[in-house]
CSV table of C-alpha atoms in Angstrom, one decimal:
chain,number,residue,atom,x,y,z
A,244,SER,CA,-17.2,-1.3,0.5
A,245,GLN,CA,-14.9,0.1,2.4
A,246,GLN,CA,-12.4,-2.5,1.4
A,247,GLY,CA,-9.5,-1.3,1.8
A,248,GLU,CA,-7.1,-2.4,-1.9
A,249,GLU,CA,-3.4,-3.3,-2.1
A,250,ASP,CA,-1.4,-3.3,-4.5
A,251,PRO,CA,0.3,-5.2,-6.5
A,252,GLN,CA,-1.9,-7.9,-6.1
A,253,ALA,CA,1.5,-10.2,-6.7
A,254,LEU,CA,5.0,-10.2,-6.0
A,255,SER,CA,7.7,-12.2,-7.6
A,256,ILE,CA,11.4,-11.1,-5.7
A,257,GLN,CA,14.5,-13.5,-5.0
A,258,GLU,CA,15.9,-14.1,-2.1
A,259,GLY,CA,17.5,-11.5,-0.2
A,260,GLU,CA,15.8,-8.8,-1.9
A,261,ASN,CA,13.7,-6.3,-0.2
A,262,ALA,CA,10.2,-6.0,-1.3
A,263,THR,CA,7.5,-3.7,-1.2
A,264,MET,CA,3.5,-3.8,0.0
A,265,ASN,CA,1.0,-0.9,0.0
A,266,CYS,CA,-2.7,-0.3,0.7
A,267,SER,CA,-4.8,2.0,0.7
A,268,TYR,CA,-8.3,2.8,2.7
A,269,LYS,CA,-11.2,4.5,2.3
A,270,THR,CA,-11.9,5.4,6.5
A,271,SER,CA,-10.4,7.2,9.3
A,272,ILE,CA,-9.1,4.9,10.8
A,273,ASN,CA,-7.5,4.2,15.0
A,274,ASN,CA,-4.8,2.1,13.3
A,275,LEU,CA,-3.8,-0.1,10.9
A,276,GLN,CA,-2.4,-4.2,10.9
A,277,TRP,CA,-0.4,-6.1,8.5
A,278,TYR,CA,-1.2,-9.6,8.3
A,279,ARG,CA,0.8,-12.6,6.9
A,280,GLN,CA,-0.9,-15.8,6.0
A,281,ASN,CA,0.5,-19.3,4.9
A,282,SER,CA,-1.6,-20.6,2.0
A,283,GLY,CA,-4.6,-23.1,3.6
A,284,ARG,CA,-3.6,-21.6,7.3
A,285,GLY,CA,-5.1,-18.6,8.9
A,286,LEU,CA,-3.2,-14.9,9.2
A,287,VAL,CA,-0.8,-14.3,11.3
A,288,HIS,CA,-0.6,-11.0,12.8
A,289,LEU,CA,2.4,-9.3,11.9
A,290,ILE,CA,2.8,-5.2,13.1
A,291,LEU,CA,-0.3,-3.1,14.0
A,292,ILE,CA,0.9,1.2,13.7
A,293,ARG,CA,-2.3,3.7,15.2
A,294,SER,CA,-3.2,7.0,13.4
A,295,ASN,CA,-0.5,8.9,15.2
A,296,GLU,CA,2.8,7.3,14.5
A,297,ARG,CA,3.5,7.7,11.3
A,298,GLU,CA,6.3,4.3,10.9
A,299,LYS,CA,7.0,1.7,12.6
A,300,HIS,CA,9.9,-1.7,13.2
A,301,SER,CA,9.3,-5.3,14.1
A,302,GLY,CA,12.5,-6.7,13.6
A,303,ARG,CA,12.8,-7.2,9.3
A,304,LEU,CA,9.4,-5.1,8.8
A,305,ARG,CA,9.5,-1.8,8.4
A,306,VAL,CA,5.6,0.3,8.2
A,307,THR,CA,4.8,3.8,7.1
A,308,LEU,CA,1.6,4.8,7.1
A,309,ASP,CA,0.8,8.5,5.7
A,310,THR,CA,-3.5,9.3,7.1
A,311,SER,CA,-3.2,12.2,4.9
A,312,LYS,CA,-2.9,9.7,2.1
A,313,LYS,CA,-5.0,7.2,3.2
A,314,SER,CA,-1.8,4.5,2.7
A,315,SER,CA,0.4,2.4,4.5
A,316,SER,CA,3.1,0.4,3.2
A,317,LEU,CA,5.3,-3.2,4.5
A,318,LEU,CA,8.4,-3.4,3.6
A,319,ILE,CA,9.7,-6.6,4.2
A,320,THR,CA,14.1,-6.7,4.3
A,321,ALA,CA,16.2,-9.5,3.3
A,322,SER,CA,13.3,-11.5,2.6
A,323,ARG,CA,14.1,-15.2,2.6
A,324,ALA,CA,11.9,-18.3,1.4
A,325,ALA,CA,10.2,-18.7,4.3
A,326,ASP,CA,8.6,-14.8,3.5
A,327,THR,CA,6.7,-16.7,1.3
A,328,ALA,CA,2.6,-15.7,2.2
A,329,SER,CA,0.0,-13.7,1.6
A,330,TYR,CA,-0.3,-10.3,3.4
A,331,PHE,CA,-3.7,-8.1,4.4
A,332,CYS,CA,-3.7,-5.0,5.6
A,333,ALA,CA,-6.4,-4.5,8.4
A,334,THR,CA,-7.9,-1.3,9.2
A,335,GLU,CA,-10.1,-0.2,12.8
A,336,PRO,CA,-11.9,3.0,11.6
A,337,ASN,CA,-11.9,5.5,14.1
A,338,PHE,CA,-15.5,5.2,15.4
A,339,GLY,CA,-14.4,1.8,17.3
A,340,ASN,CA,-16.7,-0.8,16.2
A,341,GLU,CA,-14.7,-3.8,17.1
A,342,LYS,CA,-14.5,-4.9,13.4
A,343,LEU,CA,-11.7,-4.2,11.1
A,344,THR,CA,-11.8,-4.2,7.5
A,345,PHE,CA,-9.2,-5.9,5.4
A,346,GLY,CA,-7.6,-5.6,2.4
A,347,THR,CA,-7.8,-7.5,-0.8
A,348,GLY,CA,-4.2,-9.1,-0.5
A,349,THR,CA,-0.7,-9.2,-1.9
A,350,ARG,CA,0.9,-12.0,-2.5
A,351,LEU,CA,4.1,-12.4,-2.3
A,352,THR,CA,7.0,-15.2,-3.7
A,353,ILE,CA,9.9,-14.7,-2.7
A,354,ILE,CA,12.5,-17.3,-5.4
A,355,PRO,CA,15.8,-19.4,-4.3
B,241,ASP,CA,0.3,-24.3,22.7
B,242,ALA,CA,-2.9,-23.5,20.6
B,243,MET,CA,-5.0,-20.5,21.3
B,244,VAL,CA,-7.7,-20.5,18.9
B,245,ILE,CA,-8.4,-24.2,18.0
B,246,GLN,CA,-10.8,-24.7,14.8
B,247,ASN,CA,-12.6,-28.3,14.5
B,248,PRO,CA,-12.1,-29.9,12.2
B,249,ARG,CA,-9.6,-28.6,10.0
B,250,TYR,CA,-11.4,-29.7,6.9
B,251,GLN,CA,-14.9,-30.7,6.6
B,252,VAL,CA,-16.8,-32.6,3.5
B,253,THR,CA,-20.7,-32.2,3.6
B,254,GLN,CA,-23.8,-32.7,1.3
B,255,PHE,CA,-26.0,-30.0,-0.3
B,256,GLY,CA,-27.8,-28.8,2.1
B,257,LYS,CA,-27.3,-31.6,4.6
B,258,PRO,CA,-26.1,-28.6,8.1
B,259,VAL,CA,-22.9,-28.3,9.5
B,260,THR,CA,-21.3,-27.0,12.6
B,261,LEU,CA,-17.6,-25.5,13.1
B,262,SER,CA,-16.3,-25.0,16.1
B,263,CYS,CA,-13.8,-22.9,17.8
B,264,SER,CA,-12.4,-22.5,21.0
B,265,GLN,CA,-10.1,-20.1,22.6
B,266,THR,CA,-7.8,-20.2,25.3
B,267,LEU,CA,-7.5,-16.3,26.0
B,268,ASN,CA,-10.1,-15.3,27.8
B,269,HIS,CA,-10.4,-12.8,24.7
B,270,ASN,CA,-14.1,-11.2,25.2
B,271,VAL,CA,-14.6,-10.9,21.6
B,272,MET,CA,-14.8,-13.9,18.6
B,273,TYR,CA,-15.3,-13.7,15.3
B,274,TRP,CA,-16.1,-15.6,12.2
B,275,TYR,CA,-14.7,-15.1,8.4
B,276,GLN,CA,-15.4,-16.5,5.7
B,277,GLN,CA,-12.9,-16.5,2.9
B,278,LYS,CA,-12.4,-18.0,-0.8
B,279,SER,CA,-10.1,-18.8,-2.9
B,280,SER,CA,-7.2,-15.9,-2.9
B,281,GLN,CA,-9.6,-13.6,-1.7
B,282,ALA,CA,-10.0,-11.2,1.7
B,283,PRO,CA,-11.5,-13.0,4.4
B,284,LYS,CA,-15.0,-11.8,5.4
B,285,LEU,CA,-16.3,-10.6,7.9
B,286,LEU,CA,-19.7,-12.6,8.7
B,287,PHE,CA,-20.1,-11.9,12.8
B,288,HIS,CA,-18.7,-11.4,15.7
B,289,TYR,CA,-19.7,-11.5,19.7
B,290,TYR,CA,-18.6,-8.9,22.5
B,291,ASP,CA,-19.3,-11.1,24.9
B,292,LYS,CA,-22.7,-12.3,24.7
B,293,ASP,CA,-23.8,-9.7,22.1
B,294,PHE,CA,-24.2,-10.6,18.9
B,295,ASN,CA,-23.5,-8.5,16.0
B,296,ASN,CA,-24.0,-9.7,12.2
B,297,GLU,CA,-22.9,-8.2,9.7
B,298,ALA,CA,-26.1,-7.3,7.1
B,299,ASP,CA,-24.8,-9.0,4.2
B,300,THR,CA,-23.7,-12.5,5.7
B,301,PRO,CA,-27.5,-14.8,5.0
B,302,ASP,CA,-29.4,-16.2,7.4
B,303,ASN,CA,-28.6,-19.5,6.5
B,304,PHE,CA,-25.6,-19.3,9.0
B,305,GLN,CA,-26.4,-18.7,12.0
B,306,SER,CA,-23.4,-18.7,15.7
B,307,ARG,CA,-24.2,-19.8,19.3
B,308,ARG,CA,-21.6,-18.8,22.0
B,309,PRO,CA,-22.4,-20.2,24.5
B,310,ASN,CA,-19.7,-18.9,26.9
B,311,THR,CA,-15.8,-16.9,26.7
B,312,SER,CA,-14.2,-20.2,25.4
B,313,PHE,CA,-16.5,-22.1,22.6
B,314,CYS,CA,-17.4,-20.3,19.7
B,315,PHE,CA,-20.0,-22.3,16.9
B,316,LEU,CA,-20.9,-21.4,13.3
B,317,ASP,CA,-24.4,-23.0,12.0
B,318,ILE,CA,-24.9,-23.9,8.1
B,319,ARG,CA,-28.0,-24.8,8.0
B,320,SER,CA,-28.4,-25.8,4.7
B,321,PRO,CA,-24.9,-25.4,2.7
B,322,GLY,CA,-25.0,-24.7,-1.0
B,323,LEU,CA,-22.3,-24.8,-3.7
B,324,GLY,CA,-20.9,-21.9,-2.7
B,325,ASP,CA,-20.7,-22.2,0.7
B,326,ALA,CA,-17.6,-24.2,0.0
B,327,ALA,CA,-14.5,-21.6,2.5
B,328,MET,CA,-12.4,-21.7,4.5
B,329,TYR,CA,-13.3,-20.3,7.9
B,330,LEU,CA,-11.3,-18.8,10.0
B,331,CYS,CA,-12.5,-17.8,13.6
B,332,ALA,CA,-10.5,-15.3,15.3
B,333,THR,CA,-11.2,-13.3,19.2
B,334,SER,CA,-9.6,-9.9,20.4
B,335,ARG,CA,-9.1,-8.9,23.8
B,336,TYR,CA,-11.0,-5.9,23.4
B,337,GLY,CA,-11.6,-6.0,19.2
B,338,GLY,CA,-10.1,-3.5,17.5
B,339,GLU,CA,-6.6,-4.3,18.4
B,340,GLU,CA,-4.8,-7.4,17.3
B,341,GLN,CA,-6.3,-11.1,16.6
B,342,TYR,CA,-6.1,-13.9,17.3
B,343,PHE,CA,-7.1,-16.0,14.4
B,344,GLY,CA,-7.2,-20.5,14.4
B,345,PRO,CA,-6.2,-22.5,12.1
B,346,GLY,CA,-9.2,-22.5,9.6
B,347,THR,CA,-11.6,-25.1,8.9
B,348,ARG,CA,-12.2,-26.4,5.2
B,349,LEU,CA,-15.5,-26.5,4.5
B,350,THR,CA,-15.9,-29.0,0.7
B,351,VAL,CA,-20.0,-29.2,-0.3
B,352,THR,CA,-20.6,-32.1,-3.1
């Protein structure tokens, strides 16, 4: 299977704390993306990092990419109750086949 | 302003009774995707269109078919739904493939 894996599978933290989730993948990539999915809804794109980038920020989100380890991390700072959702990483392979391979997801719960 | 619209949001069908799910987009994107997502799992790609070129995943059952009559619309036909086909079906679009995908809210399919 080409599917990536995310770690941890589930994470519960207090509101205001930082949340970190990790993604590992198997093939060489053009880019890696993170998506959020609220319960029973579609996915929402959060951030895209290209293979030649090491770190990217968007608001309270910080993404790192280590292509030598085939891994990425998503940090959400100062978490809010509204951040409660599932988070998926997705990769575009470097042979560019128009498709993304999604990771297994991390279920994040923010405790008010 | 909805960009990717899926209808219906909830669909109940009987075992073996054909069902069609629809997706429309206002983004004028070249690529449209259909994913199946079961509870607590990653989205699983069924097939995608790049313009009119149809691309089927190797493990997509023959029971699943798709049509894209024009740029804006794409349909998922399930010819003889089984209990195992109960899932959330997500439609997504991308301008050129491999980049950010825009997801619809999904159709929750129940098979009785």
